[in-house]
Amino acid sequence: MSARSQRGDDAVPESQQAADQVLDCTGLQCPLPVIKTAQAIKTLSTGQVLELLATDPGVDPDMRAWTGRTGNDLLDIRKDGEVFHVLIRRAK
């Protein structure tokens, strides 16, 4: 956490954080986005953020279940057109 966000002024909402890595899984169907996310999150350091891009509508419930099971932090899921943007912070 930066000194700015620790003070609370000008803090960036978690849903607007810049990702440390982007994983493009557009066009892939379950279970590939989950498998690739599990592999990609292991390359990040604790506290870093992964942005997953996916078109599979199952990515919303899948990522909620996966982050709950793995203990990683689901920061945001939003849909922009046909693409889901999922922000996940590596927790451990």
mmCIF file as gemmi writes it, N, C-alpha and C atoms, coordinates in Angstrom:
data_model
loop_
_atom_site.group_PDB
_atom_site.id
_atom_site.type_symbol
_atom_site.label_atom_id
_atom_site.label_alt_id
_atom_site.label_comp_id
_atom_site.label_asym_id
_atom_site.label_entity_id
_atom_site.label_seq_id
_atom_site.pdbx_PDB_ins_code
_atom_site.Cartn_x
_atom_site.Cartn_y
_atom_site.Cartn_z
_atom_site.occupancy
_atom_site.B_iso_or_equiv
_atom_site.pdbx_formal_charge
_atom_site.auth_seq_id
_atom_site.auth_asym_id
_atom_site.pdbx_PDB_model_num
ATOM 1 N N . MET Axp A 1 ? 0.849 -1.175 0 1 0 ? 1 A 1
ATOM 2 C CA . MET Axp A 1 ? 0 0 0 1 0 ? 1 A 1
ATOM 3 C C . MET Axp A 1 ? 0.887 1.228 0 1 0 ? 1 A 1
ATOM 4 N N . SER Axp A 2 ? 0.567 2.198 -0.835 1 0 ? 2 A 1
ATOM 5 C CA . SER Axp A 2 ? 1.38 3.401 -0.916 1 0 ? 2 A 1
ATOM 6 C C . SER Axp A 2 ? 1.089 4.308 0.268 1 0 ? 2 A 1
ATOM 7 N N . ALA Axp A 3 ? 1.984 5.259 0.49 1 0 ? 3 A 1
ATOM 8 C CA . ALA Axp A 3 ? 1.794 6.198 1.586 1 0 ? 3 A 1
ATOM 9 C C . ALA Axp A 3 ? 0.52 7.012 1.37 1 0 ? 3 A 1
ATOM 10 N N . ARG Axp A 4 ? 0.219 7.347 0.098 1 0 ? 4 A 1
ATOM 11 C CA . ARG Axp A 4 ? -0.994 8.107 -0.193 1 0 ? 4 A 1
ATOM 12 C C . ARG Axp A 4 ? -2.233 7.338 0.218 1 0 ? 4 A 1
ATOM 13 N N . SER Axp A 5 ? -2.303 6.065 -0.147 1 0 ? 5 A 1
ATOM 14 C CA . SER Axp A 5 ? -3.515 5.318 0.169 1 0 ? 5 A 1
ATOM 15 C C . SER Axp A 5 ? -3.598 4.973 1.656 1 0 ? 5 A 1
ATOM 16 N N . GLN Axp A 6 ? -2.478 4.928 2.351 1 0 ? 6 A 1
ATOM 17 C CA . GLN Axp A 6 ? -2.511 4.686 3.787 1 0 ? 6 A 1
ATOM 18 C C . GLN Axp A 6 ? -3.142 5.876 4.509 1 0 ? 6 A 1
ATOM 19 N N . ARG Axp A 7 ? -2.912 7.074 3.988 1 0 ? 7 A 1
ATOM 20 C CA . ARG Axp A 7 ? -3.486 8.263 4.611 1 0 ? 7 A 1
ATOM 21 C C . ARG Axp A 7 ? -4.973 8.38 4.313 1 0 ? 7 A 1
ATOM 22 N N . GLY Axp A 8 ? -5.417 7.746 3.204 1 0 ? 8 A 1
ATOM 23 C CA . GLY Axp A 8 ? -6.825 7.803 2.871 1 0 ? 8 A 1
ATOM 24 C C . GLY Axp A 8 ? -7.178 8.912 1.896 1 0 ? 8 A 1
ATOM 25 N N . ASP Axp A 9 ? -6.271 9.897 1.676 1 0 ? 9 A 1
ATOM 26 C CA . ASP Axp A 9 ? -6.591 10.942 0.711 1 0 ? 9 A 1
ATOM 27 C C . ASP Axp A 9 ? -6.118 10.513 -0.67 1 0 ? 9 A 1
ATOM 28 N N . ASP Axp A 10 ? -6.923 10.793 -1.661 1 0 ? 10 A 1
ATOM 29 C CA . ASP Axp A 10 ? -6.603 10.424 -3.04 1 0 ? 10 A 1
ATOM 30 C C . ASP Axp A 10 ? -6.376 8.923 -3.203 1 0 ? 10 A 1
ATOM 31 N N . ALA Axp A 11 ? -6.972 8.121 -2.338 1 0 ? 11 A 1
ATOM 32 C CA . ALA Axp A 11 ? -6.793 6.67 -2.44 1 0 ? 11 A 1
ATOM 33 C C . ALA Axp A 11 ? -7.47 6.177 -3.717 1 0 ? 11 A 1
ATOM 34 N N . VAL Axp A 12 ? -6.813 5.26 -4.405 1 0 ? 12 A 1
ATOM 35 C CA . VAL Axp A 12 ? -7.36 4.669 -5.615 1 0 ? 12 A 1
ATOM 36 C C . VAL Axp A 12 ? -8.238 3.493 -5.204 1 0 ? 12 A 1
ATOM 37 N N . PRO Axp A 13 ? -9.514 3.484 -5.628 1 0 ? 13 A 1
ATOM 38 C CA . PRO Axp A 13 ? -10.358 2.335 -5.294 1 0 ? 13 A 1
ATOM 39 C C . PRO Axp A 13 ? -9.753 1.047 -5.848 1 0 ? 13 A 1
ATOM 40 N N . GLU Axp A 14 ? -9.956 -0.055 -5.117 1 0 ? 14 A 1
ATOM 41 C CA . GLU Axp A 14 ? -9.378 -1.324 -5.551 1 0 ? 14 A 1
ATOM 42 C C . GLU Axp A 14 ? -9.79 -1.672 -6.971 1 0 ? 14 A 1
ATOM 43 N N . SER Axp A 15 ? -11.019 -1.332 -7.341 1 0 ? 15 A 1
ATOM 44 C CA . SER Axp A 15 ? -11.517 -1.683 -8.671 1 0 ? 15 A 1
ATOM 45 C C . SER Axp A 15 ? -10.851 -0.886 -9.783 1 0 ? 15 A 1
ATOM 46 N N . GLN Axp A 16 ? -10.078 0.147 -9.436 1 0 ? 16 A 1
ATOM 47 C CA . GLN Axp A 16 ? -9.41 0.953 -10.446 1 0 ? 16 A 1
ATOM 48 C C . GLN Axp A 16 ? -7.89 0.82 -10.377 1 0 ? 16 A 1
ATOM 49 N N . GLN Axp A 17 ? -7.397 -0.136 -9.618 1 0 ? 17 A 1
ATOM 50 C CA . GLN Axp A 17 ? -5.965 -0.342 -9.514 1 0 ? 17 A 1
ATOM 51 C C . GLN Axp A 17 ? -5.4 -0.809 -10.843 1 0 ? 17 A 1
ATOM 52 N N . ALA Axp A 18 ? -4.182 -0.389 -11.125 1 0 ? 18 A 1
ATOM 53 C CA . ALA Axp A 18 ? -3.506 -0.874 -12.323 1 0 ? 18 A 1
ATOM 54 C C . ALA Axp A 18 ? -3.005 -2.289 -12.064 1 0 ? 18 A 1
ATOM 55 N N . ALA Axp A 19 ? -3.146 -3.128 -13.056 1 0 ? 19 A 1
ATOM 56 C CA . ALA Axp A 19 ? -2.698 -4.513 -12.924 1 0 ? 19 A 1
ATOM 57 C C . ALA Axp A 19 ? -1.193 -4.595 -13.131 1 0 ? 19 A 1
ATOM 58 N N . ASP Axp A 20 ? -0.561 -5.49 -12.396 1 0 ? 20 A 1
ATOM 59 C CA . ASP Axp A 20 ? 0.864 -5.761 -12.584 1 0 ? 20 A 1
ATOM 60 C C . ASP Axp A 20 ? 1.08 -6.677 -13.781 1 0 ? 20 A 1
ATOM 61 N N . GLN Axp A 21 ? 0.059 -7.466 -14.113 1 0 ? 21 A 1
ATOM 62 C CA . GLN Axp A 21 ? 0.132 -8.378 -15.253 1 0 ? 21 A 1
ATOM 63 C C . GLN Axp A 21 ? -1.277 -8.537 -15.82 1 0 ? 21 A 1
ATOM 64 N N . VAL Axp A 22 ? -1.373 -8.636 -17.145 1 0 ? 22 A 1
ATOM 65 C CA . VAL Axp A 22 ? -2.655 -8.871 -17.813 1 0 ? 22 A 1
ATOM 66 C C . VAL Axp A 22 ? -2.606 -10.246 -18.459 1 0 ? 22 A 1
ATOM 67 N N . LEU Axp A 23 ? -3.647 -11.024 -18.225 1 0 ? 23 A 1
ATOM 68 C CA . LEU Axp A 23 ? -3.771 -12.362 -18.794 1 0 ? 23 A 1
ATOM 69 C C . LEU Axp A 23 ? -4.964 -12.36 -19.735 1 0 ? 23 A 1
ATOM 70 N N . ASP Axp A 24 ? -4.711 -12.521 -21.027 1 0 ? 24 A 1
ATOM 71 C CA . ASP Axp A 24 ? -5.772 -12.486 -22.034 1 0 ? 24 A 1
ATOM 72 C C . ASP Axp A 24 ? -6.266 -13.901 -22.315 1 0 ? 24 A 1
ATOM 73 N N . CYS Axp A 25 ? -7.468 -14.192 -21.832 1 0 ? 25 A 1
ATOM 74 C CA . CYS Axp A 25 ? -8.104 -15.49 -22.068 1 0 ? 25 A 1
ATOM 75 C C . CYS Axp A 25 ? -9.356 -15.331 -22.92 1 0 ? 25 A 1
ATOM 76 N N . THR Axp A 26 ? -9.43 -14.234 -23.678 1 0 ? 26 A 1
ATOM 77 C CA . THR Axp A 26 ? -10.596 -14.035 -24.531 1 0 ? 26 A 1
ATOM 78 C C . THR Axp A 26 ? -10.675 -15.171 -25.543 1 0 ? 26 A 1
ATOM 79 N N . GLY Axp A 27 ? -11.881 -15.653 -25.755 1 0 ? 27 A 1
ATOM 80 C CA . GLY Axp A 27 ? -12.103 -16.75 -26.687 1 0 ? 27 A 1
ATOM 81 C C . GLY Axp A 27 ? -11.942 -18.134 -26.086 1 0 ? 27 A 1
ATOM 82 N N . LEU Axp A 28 ? -11.421 -18.224 -24.868 1 0 ? 28 A 1
ATOM 83 C CA . LEU Axp A 28 ? -11.237 -19.521 -24.216 1 0 ? 28 A 1
ATOM 84 C C . LEU Axp A 28 ? -12.437 -19.841 -23.338 1 0 ? 28 A 1
ATOM 85 N N . GLN Axp A 29 ? -12.777 -21.111 -23.272 1 0 ? 29 A 1
ATOM 86 C CA . GLN Axp A 29 ? -13.906 -21.564 -22.462 1 0 ? 29 A 1
ATOM 87 C C . GLN Axp A 29 ? -13.389 -22.302 -21.222 1 0 ? 29 A 1
ATOM 88 N N . CYS Axp A 30 ? -14.265 -22.394 -20.231 1 0 ? 30 A 1
ATOM 89 C CA . CYS Axp A 30 ? -13.97 -23.117 -18.999 1 0 ? 30 A 1
ATOM 90 C C . CYS Axp A 30 ? -13.517 -24.54 -19.333 1 0 ? 30 A 1
ATOM 91 N N . PRO Axp A 31 ? -12.483 -25.017 -18.712 1 0 ? 31 A 1
ATOM 92 C CA . PRO Axp A 31 ? -11.816 -24.513 -17.515 1 0 ? 31 A 1
ATOM 93 C C . PRO Axp A 31 ? -10.538 -23.715 -17.805 1 0 ? 31 A 1
ATOM 94 N N . LEU Axp A 32 ? -10.256 -23.409 -19.079 1 0 ? 32 A 1
ATOM 95 C CA . LEU Axp A 32 ? -8.97 -22.782 -19.409 1 0 ? 32 A 1
ATOM 96 C C . LEU Axp A 32 ? -8.708 -21.448 -18.709 1 0 ? 32 A 1
ATOM 97 N N . PRO Axp A 33 ? -9.674 -20.504 -18.61 1 0 ? 33 A 1
ATOM 98 C CA . PRO Axp A 33 ? -9.371 -19.267 -17.879 1 0 ? 33 A 1
ATOM 99 C C . PRO Axp A 33 ? -8.964 -19.519 -16.422 1 0 ? 33 A 1
ATOM 100 N N . VAL Axp A 34 ? -9.584 -20.499 -15.77 1 0 ? 34 A 1
ATOM 101 C CA . VAL Axp A 34 ? -9.241 -20.821 -14.384 1 0 ? 34 A 1
ATOM 102 C C . VAL Axp A 34 ? -7.837 -21.422 -14.311 1 0 ? 34 A 1
ATOM 103 N N . ILE Axp A 35 ? -7.539 -22.336 -15.205 1 0 ? 35 A 1
ATOM 104 C CA . ILE Axp A 35 ? -6.224 -22.982 -15.217 1 0 ? 35 A 1
ATOM 105 C C . ILE Axp A 35 ? -5.129 -21.954 -15.483 1 0 ? 35 A 1
ATOM 106 N N . LYS Axp A 36 ? -5.332 -21.095 -16.479 1 0 ? 36 A 1
ATOM 107 C CA . LYS Axp A 36 ? -4.321 -20.096 -16.826 1 0 ? 36 A 1
ATOM 108 C C . LYS Axp A 36 ? -4.167 -19.046 -15.73 1 0 ? 36 A 1
ATOM 109 N N . THR Axp A 37 ? -5.276 -18.714 -15.051 1 0 ? 37 A 1
ATOM 110 C CA . THR Axp A 37 ? -5.196 -17.779 -13.928 1 0 ? 37 A 1
ATOM 111 C C . THR Axp A 37 ? -4.376 -18.386 -12.791 1 0 ? 37 A 1
ATOM 112 N N . ALA Axp A 38 ? -4.62 -19.648 -12.485 1 0 ? 38 A 1
ATOM 113 C CA . ALA Axp A 38 ? -3.867 -20.328 -11.42 1 0 ? 38 A 1
ATOM 114 C C . ALA Axp A 38 ? -2.375 -20.344 -11.737 1 0 ? 38 A 1
ATOM 115 N N . GLN Axp A 39 ? -2.027 -20.549 -12.997 1 0 ? 39 A 1
ATOM 116 C CA . GLN Axp A 39 ? -0.618 -20.556 -13.393 1 0 ? 39 A 1
ATOM 117 C C . GLN Axp A 39 ? -0.03 -19.152 -13.316 1 0 ? 39 A 1
ATOM 118 N N . ALA Axp A 40 ? -0.779 -18.144 -13.81 1 0 ? 40 A 1
ATOM 119 C CA . ALA Axp A 40 ? -0.267 -16.77 -13.856 1 0 ? 40 A 1
ATOM 120 C C . ALA Axp A 40 ? -0.097 -16.168 -12.468 1 0 ? 40 A 1
ATOM 121 N N . ILE Axp A 41 ? -1.024 -16.455 -11.551 1 0 ? 41 A 1
ATOM 122 C CA . ILE Axp A 41 ? -0.953 -15.853 -10.219 1 0 ? 41 A 1
ATOM 123 C C . ILE Axp A 41 ? 0.309 -16.307 -9.488 1 0 ? 41 A 1
ATOM 124 N N . LYS Axp A 42 ? 0.799 -17.497 -9.806 1 0 ? 42 A 1
ATOM 125 C CA . LYS Axp A 42 ? 2.016 -18.015 -9.173 1 0 ? 42 A 1
ATOM 126 C C . LYS Axp A 42 ? 3.264 -17.252 -9.606 1 0 ? 42 A 1
ATOM 127 N N . THR Axp A 43 ? 3.189 -16.531 -10.721 1 0 ? 43 A 1
ATOM 128 C CA . THR Axp A 43 ? 4.35 -15.761 -11.196 1 0 ? 43 A 1
ATOM 129 C C . THR Axp A 43 ? 4.419 -14.385 -10.546 1 0 ? 43 A 1
ATOM 130 N N . LEU Axp A 44 ? 3.364 -14 -9.823 1 0 ? 44 A 1
ATOM 131 C CA . LEU Axp A 44 ? 3.319 -12.69 -9.177 1 0 ? 44 A 1
ATOM 132 C C . LEU Axp A 44 ? 3.793 -12.785 -7.732 1 0 ? 44 A 1
ATOM 133 N N . SER Axp A 45 ? 4.242 -11.674 -7.217 1 0 ? 45 A 1
ATOM 134 C CA . SER Axp A 45 ? 4.598 -11.578 -5.803 1 0 ? 45 A 1
ATOM 135 C C . SER Axp A 45 ? 3.342 -11.28 -5 1 0 ? 45 A 1
ATOM 136 N N . THR Axp A 46 ? 3.365 -11.605 -3.726 1 0 ? 46 A 1
ATOM 137 C CA . THR Axp A 46 ? 2.25 -11.299 -2.843 1 0 ? 46 A 1
ATOM 138 C C . THR Axp A 46 ? 1.933 -9.809 -2.928 1 0 ? 46 A 1
ATOM 139 N N . GLY Axp A 47 ? 0.647 -9.498 -3.084 1 0 ? 47 A 1
ATOM 140 C CA . GLY Axp A 47 ? 0.213 -8.11 -3.169 1 0 ? 47 A 1
ATOM 141 C C . GLY Axp A 47 ? 0.079 -7.582 -4.592 1 0 ? 47 A 1
ATOM 142 N N . GLN Axp A 48 ? 0.668 -8.273 -5.551 1 0 ? 48 A 1
ATOM 143 C CA . GLN Axp A 48 ? 0.541 -7.823 -6.931 1 0 ? 48 A 1
ATOM 144 C C . GLN Axp A 48 ? -0.822 -8.201 -7.486 1 0 ? 48 A 1
ATOM 145 N N . VAL Axp A 49 ? -1.237 -7.49 -8.543 1 0 ? 49 A 1
ATOM 146 C CA . VAL Axp A 49 ? -2.576 -7.646 -9.101 1 0 ? 49 A 1
ATOM 147 C C . VAL Axp A 49 ? -2.501 -8.204 -10.515 1 0 ? 49 A 1
ATOM 148 N N . LEU Axp A 50 ? -3.351 -9.197 -10.764 1 0 ? 50 A 1
ATOM 149 C CA . LEU Axp A 50 ? -3.51 -9.807 -12.08 1 0 ? 50 A 1
ATOM 150 C C . LEU Axp A 50 ? -4.841 -9.348 -12.65 1 0 ? 50 A 1
ATOM 151 N N . GLU Axp A 51 ? -4.841 -8.927 -13.909 1 0 ? 51 A 1
ATOM 152 C CA . GLU Axp A 51 ? -6.09 -8.637 -14.599 1 0 ? 51 A 1
ATOM 153 C C . GLU Axp A 51 ? -6.332 -9.735 -15.617 1 0 ? 51 A 1
ATOM 154 N N . LEU Axp A 52 ? -7.436 -10.416 -15.463 1 0 ? 52 A 1
ATOM 155 C CA . LEU Axp A 52 ? -7.849 -11.465 -16.38 1 0 ? 52 A 1
ATOM 156 C C . LEU Axp A 52 ? -8.871 -10.889 -17.35 1 0 ? 52 A 1
ATOM 157 N N . LEU Axp A 53 ? -8.642 -11.095 -18.638 1 0 ? 53 A 1
ATOM 158 C CA . LEU Axp A 53 ? -9.606 -10.714 -19.668 1 0 ? 53 A 1
ATOM 159 C C . LEU Axp A 53 ? -10.219 -11.999 -20.2 1 0 ? 53 A 1
ATOM 160 N N . ALA Axp A 54 ? -11.539 -12.085 -20.198 1 0 ? 54 A 1
ATOM 161 C CA . ALA Axp A 54 ? -12.198 -13.317 -20.634 1 0 ? 54 A 1
ATOM 162 C C . ALA Axp A 54 ? -13.558 -12.999 -21.249 1 0 ? 54 A 1
ATOM 163 N N . THR Axp A 55 ? -13.977 -13.843 -22.179 1 0 ? 55 A 1
ATOM 164 C CA . THR Axp A 55 ? -15.292 -13.695 -22.811 1 0 ? 55 A 1
ATOM 165 C C . THR Axp A 55 ? -16.265 -14.781 -22.357 1 0 ? 55 A 1
ATOM 166 N N . ASP Axp A 56 ? -15.79 -15.793 -21.682 1 0 ? 56 A 1
ATOM 167 C CA . ASP Axp A 56 ? -16.645 -16.877 -21.191 1 0 ? 56 A 1
ATOM 168 C C . ASP Axp A 56 ? -17.512 -16.347 -20.048 1 0 ? 56 A 1
ATOM 169 N N . PRO Axp A 57 ? -18.859 -16.369 -20.197 1 0 ? 57 A 1
ATOM 170 C CA . PRO Axp A 57 ? -19.712 -15.837 -19.127 1 0 ? 57 A 1
ATOM 171 C C . PRO Axp A 57 ? -19.572 -16.597 -17.808 1 0 ? 57 A 1
ATOM 172 N N . GLY Axp A 58 ? -19.041 -17.799 -17.844 1 0 ? 58 A 1
ATOM 173 C CA . GLY Axp A 58 ? -18.826 -18.555 -16.621 1 0 ? 58 A 1
ATOM 174 C C . GLY Axp A 58 ? -17.668 -18.035 -15.789 1 0 ? 58 A 1
ATOM 175 N N . VAL Axp A 59 ? -16.907 -17.073 -16.322 1 0 ? 59 A 1
ATOM 176 C CA . VAL Axp A 59 ? -15.739 -16.575 -15.596 1 0 ? 59 A 1
ATOM 177 C C . VAL Axp A 59 ? -16.145 -15.866 -14.296 1 0 ? 59 A 1
ATOM 178 N N . ASP Axp A 60 ? -17.319 -15.243 -14.27 1 0 ? 60 A 1
ATOM 179 C CA . ASP Axp A 60 ? -17.75 -14.557 -13.047 1 0 ? 60 A 1
ATOM 180 C C . ASP Axp A 60 ? -17.914 -15.541 -11.891 1 0 ? 60 A 1
ATOM 181 N N . PRO Axp A 61 ? -18.781 -16.541 -11.99 1 0 ? 61 A 1
ATOM 182 C CA . PRO Axp A 61 ? -18.887 -17.481 -10.86 1 0 ? 61 A 1
ATOM 183 C C . PRO Axp A 61 ? -17.619 -18.302 -10.647 1 0 ? 61 A 1
ATOM 184 N N . ASP Axp A 62 ? -16.909 -18.621 -11.734 1 0 ? 62 A 1
ATOM 185 C CA . ASP Axp A 62 ? -15.677 -19.409 -11.605 1 0 ? 62 A 1
ATOM 186 C C . ASP Axp A 62 ? -14.619 -18.666 -10.793 1 0 ? 62 A 1
ATOM 187 N N . MET Axp A 63 ? -14.427 -17.375 -11.071 1 0 ? 63 A 1
ATOM 188 C CA . MET Axp A 63 ? -13.397 -16.6 -10.36 1 0 ? 63 A 1
ATOM 189 C C . MET Axp A 63 ? -13.801 -16.327 -8.919 1 0 ? 63 A 1
ATOM 190 N N . ARG Axp A 64 ? -15.096 -16.176 -8.675 1 0 ? 64 A 1
ATOM 191 C CA . ARG Axp A 64 ? -15.551 -16.009 -7.287 1 0 ? 64 A 1
ATOM 192 C C . ARG Axp A 64 ? -15.252 -17.277 -6.484 1 0 ? 64 A 1
ATOM 193 N N . ALA Axp A 65 ? -15.537 -18.422 -7.079 1 0 ? 65 A 1
ATOM 194 C CA . ALA Axp A 65 ? -15.267 -19.693 -6.403 1 0 ? 65 A 1
ATOM 195 C C . ALA Axp A 65 ? -13.768 -19.933 -6.256 1 0 ? 65 A 1
ATOM 196 N N . TRP Axp A 66 ? -12.999 -19.672 -7.313 1 0 ? 66 A 1
ATOM 197 C CA . TRP Axp A 66 ? -11.562 -19.941 -7.286 1 0 ? 66 A 1
ATOM 198 C C . TRP Axp A 66 ? -10.85 -19.063 -6.254 1 0 ? 66 A 1
ATOM 199 N N . THR Axp A 67 ? -11.18 -17.763 -6.224 1 0 ? 67 A 1
ATOM 200 C CA . THR Axp A 67 ? -10.512 -16.895 -5.248 1 0 ? 67 A 1
ATOM 201 C C . THR Axp A 67 ? -10.908 -17.276 -3.822 1 0 ? 67 A 1
ATOM 202 N N . GLY Axp A 68 ? -12.154 -17.661 -3.632 1 0 ? 68 A 1
ATOM 203 C CA . GLY Axp A 68 ? -12.583 -18.1 -2.301 1 0 ? 68 A 1
ATOM 204 C C . GLY Axp A 68 ? -11.858 -19.352 -1.85 1 0 ? 68 A 1
ATOM 205 N N . ARG Axp A 69 ? -11.631 -20.248 -2.79 1 0 ? 69 A 1
ATOM 206 C CA . ARG Axp A 69 ? -10.956 -21.515 -2.483 1 0 ? 69 A 1
ATOM 207 C C . ARG Axp A 69 ? -9.458 -21.325 -2.264 1 0 ? 69 A 1
ATOM 208 N N . THR Axp A 70 ? -8.848 -20.405 -3.018 1 0 ? 70 A 1
ATOM 209 C CA . THR Axp A 70 ? -7.389 -20.24 -2.949 1 0 ? 70 A 1
ATOM 210 C C . THR Axp A 70 ? -6.941 -19.179 -1.955 1 0 ? 70 A 1
ATOM 211 N N . GLY Axp A 71 ? -7.87 -18.327 -1.498 1 0 ? 71 A 1
ATOM 212 C CA . GLY Axp A 71 ? -7.5 -17.279 -0.548 1 0 ? 71 A 1
ATOM 213 C C . GLY Axp A 71 ? -6.97 -16.025 -1.206 1 0 ? 71 A 1
ATOM 214 N N . ASN Axp A 72 ? -6.971 -15.952 -2.541 1 0 ? 72 A 1
ATOM 215 C CA . ASN Axp A 72 ? -6.568 -14.725 -3.217 1 0 ? 72 A 1
ATOM 216 C C . ASN Axp A 72 ? -7.719 -13.729 -3.167 1 0 ? 72 A 1
ATOM 217 N N . ASP Axp A 73 ? -7.424 -12.444 -3.372 1 0 ? 73 A 1
ATOM 218 C CA . ASP Axp A 73 ? -8.422 -11.389 -3.216 1 0 ? 73 A 1
ATOM 219 C C . ASP Axp A 73 ? -9.046 -11.018 -4.554 1 0 ? 73 A 1
ATOM 220 N N . LEU Axp A 74 ? -10.347 -11.206 -4.681 1 0 ? 74 A 1
ATOM 221 C CA . LEU Axp A 74 ? -11.077 -10.766 -5.862 1 0 ? 74 A 1
ATOM 222 C C . LEU Axp A 74 ? -11.405 -9.294 -5.66 1 0 ? 74 A 1
ATOM 223 N N . LEU Axp A 75 ? -10.775 -8.428 -6.432 1 0 ? 75 A 1
ATOM 224 C CA . LEU Axp A 75 ? -10.962 -6.994 -6.264 1 0 ? 75 A 1
ATOM 225 C C . LEU Axp A 75 ? -12.14 -6.464 -7.06 1 0 ? 75 A 1
ATOM 226 N N . ASP Axp A 76 ? -12.345 -7.02 -8.264 1 0 ? 76 A 1
ATOM 227 C CA . ASP Axp A 76 ? -13.394 -6.481 -9.122 1 0 ? 76 A 1
ATOM 228 C C . ASP Axp A 76 ? -13.665 -7.431 -10.279 1 0 ? 76 A 1
ATOM 229 N N . ILE Axp A 77 ? -14.925 -7.487 -10.679 1 0 ? 77 A 1
ATOM 230 C CA . ILE Axp A 77 ? -15.313 -8.128 -11.934 1 0 ? 77 A 1
ATOM 231 C C . ILE Axp A 77 ? -16.24 -7.147 -12.628 1 0 ? 77 A 1
ATOM 232 N N . ARG Axp A 78 ? -15.877 -6.741 -13.818 1 0 ? 78 A 1
ATOM 233 C CA . ARG Axp A 78 ? -16.752 -5.858 -14.584 1 0 ? 78 A 1
ATOM 234 C C . ARG Axp A 78 ? -16.757 -6.316 -16.033 1 0 ? 78 A 1
ATOM 235 N N . LYS Axp A 79 ? -17.823 -5.983 -16.723 1 0 ? 79 A 1
ATOM 236 C CA . LYS Axp A 79 ? -17.96 -6.389 -18.116 1 0 ? 79 A 1
ATOM 237 C C . LYS Axp A 79 ? -17.937 -5.142 -18.987 1 0 ? 79 A 1
ATOM 238 N N . ASP Axp A 80 ? -17.09 -5.144 -20.003 1 0 ? 80 A 1
ATOM 239 C CA . ASP Axp A 80 ? -16.978 -4.054 -20.958 1 0 ? 80 A 1
ATOM 240 C C . ASP Axp A 80 ? -17.26 -4.647 -22.334 1 0 ? 80 A 1
ATOM 241 N N . GLY Axp A 81 ? -18.461 -4.453 -22.834 1 0 ? 81 A 1
ATOM 242 C CA . GLY Axp A 81 ? -18.863 -5.112 -24.07 1 0 ? 81 A 1
ATOM 243 C C . GLY Axp A 81 ? -19 -6.601 -23.817 1 0 ? 81 A 1
ATOM 244 N N . GLU Axp A 82 ? -18.248 -7.391 -24.554 1 0 ? 82 A 1
ATOM 245 C CA . GLU Axp A 82 ? -18.278 -8.846 -24.395 1 0 ? 82 A 1
ATOM 246 C C . GLU Axp A 82 ? -17.159 -9.363 -23.493 1 0 ? 82 A 1
ATOM 247 N N . VAL Axp A 83 ? -16.292 -8.467 -23.019 1 0 ? 83 A 1
ATOM 248 C CA . VAL Axp A 83 ? -15.099 -8.881 -22.27 1 0 ? 83 A 1
ATOM 249 C C . VAL Axp A 83 ? -15.259 -8.604 -20.78 1 0 ? 83 A 1
ATOM 250 N N . PHE Axp A 84 ? -15.038 -9.641 -19.993 1 0 ? 84 A 1
ATOM 251 C CA . PHE Axp A 84 ? -14.985 -9.5 -18.539 1 0 ? 84 A 1
ATOM 252 C C . PHE Axp A 84 ? -13.575 -9.092 -18.14 1 0 ? 84 A 1
ATOM 253 N N . HIS Axp A 85 ? -13.479 -8.125 -17.229 1 0 ? 85 A 1
ATOM 254 C CA . HIS Axp A 85 ? -12.198 -7.7 -16.653 1 0 ? 85 A 1
ATOM 255 C C . HIS Axp A 85 ? -12.235 -8.099 -15.182 1 0 ? 85 A 1
ATOM 256 N N . VAL Axp A 86 ? -11.346 -9.002 -14.804 1 0 ? 86 A 1
ATOM 257 C CA . VAL Axp A 86 ? -11.323 -9.532 -13.445 1 0 ? 86 A 1
ATOM 258 C C . VAL Axp A 86 ? -9.998 -9.131 -12.804 1 0 ? 86 A 1
ATOM 259 N N . LEU Axp A 87 ? -10.052 -8.437 -11.671 1 0 ? 87 A 1
ATOM 260 C CA . LEU Axp A 87 ? -8.85 -8.039 -10.945 1 0 ? 87 A 1
ATOM 261 C C . LEU Axp A 87 ? -8.693 -8.937 -9.715 1 0 ? 87 A 1
ATOM 262 N N . ILE Axp A 88 ? -7.54 -9.561 -9.615 1 0 ? 88 A 1
ATOM 263 C CA . ILE Axp A 88 ? -7.248 -10.484 -8.511 1 0 ? 88 A 1
ATOM 264 C C . ILE Axp A 88 ? -5.895 -10.107 -7.903 1 0 ? 88 A 1
ATOM 265 N N . ARG Axp A 89 ? -5.87 -9.936 -6.586 1 0 ? 89 A 1
ATOM 266 C CA . ARG Axp A 89 ? -4.608 -9.664 -5.885 1 0 ? 89 A 1
ATOM 267 C C . ARG Axp A 89 ? -4.096 -10.946 -5.255 1 0 ? 89 A 1
ATOM 268 N N . ARG Axp A 90 ? -2.821 -11.252 -5.523 1 0 ? 90 A 1
ATOM 269 C CA . ARG Axp A 90 ? -2.224 -12.429 -4.906 1 0 ? 90 A 1
ATOM 270 C C . ARG Axp A 90 ? -2.081 -12.191 -3.411 1 0 ? 90 A 1
ATOM 271 N N . ALA Axp A 91 ? -2.676 -13.078 -2.633 1 0 ? 91 A 1
ATOM 272 C CA . ALA Axp A 91 ? -2.698 -12.898 -1.179 1 0 ? 91 A 1
ATOM 273 C C . ALA Axp A 91 ? -1.605 -13.698 -0.456 1 0 ? 91 A 1
ATOM 274 N N . LYS Axp A 92 ? -1.114 -14.747 -1.091 1 0 ? 92 A 1
ATOM 275 C CA . LYS Axp A 92 ? -0.097 -15.54 -0.417 1 0 ? 92 A 1
ATOM 276 C C . LYS Axp A 92 ? 0.828 -16.187 -1.407 1 0 ? 92 A 1
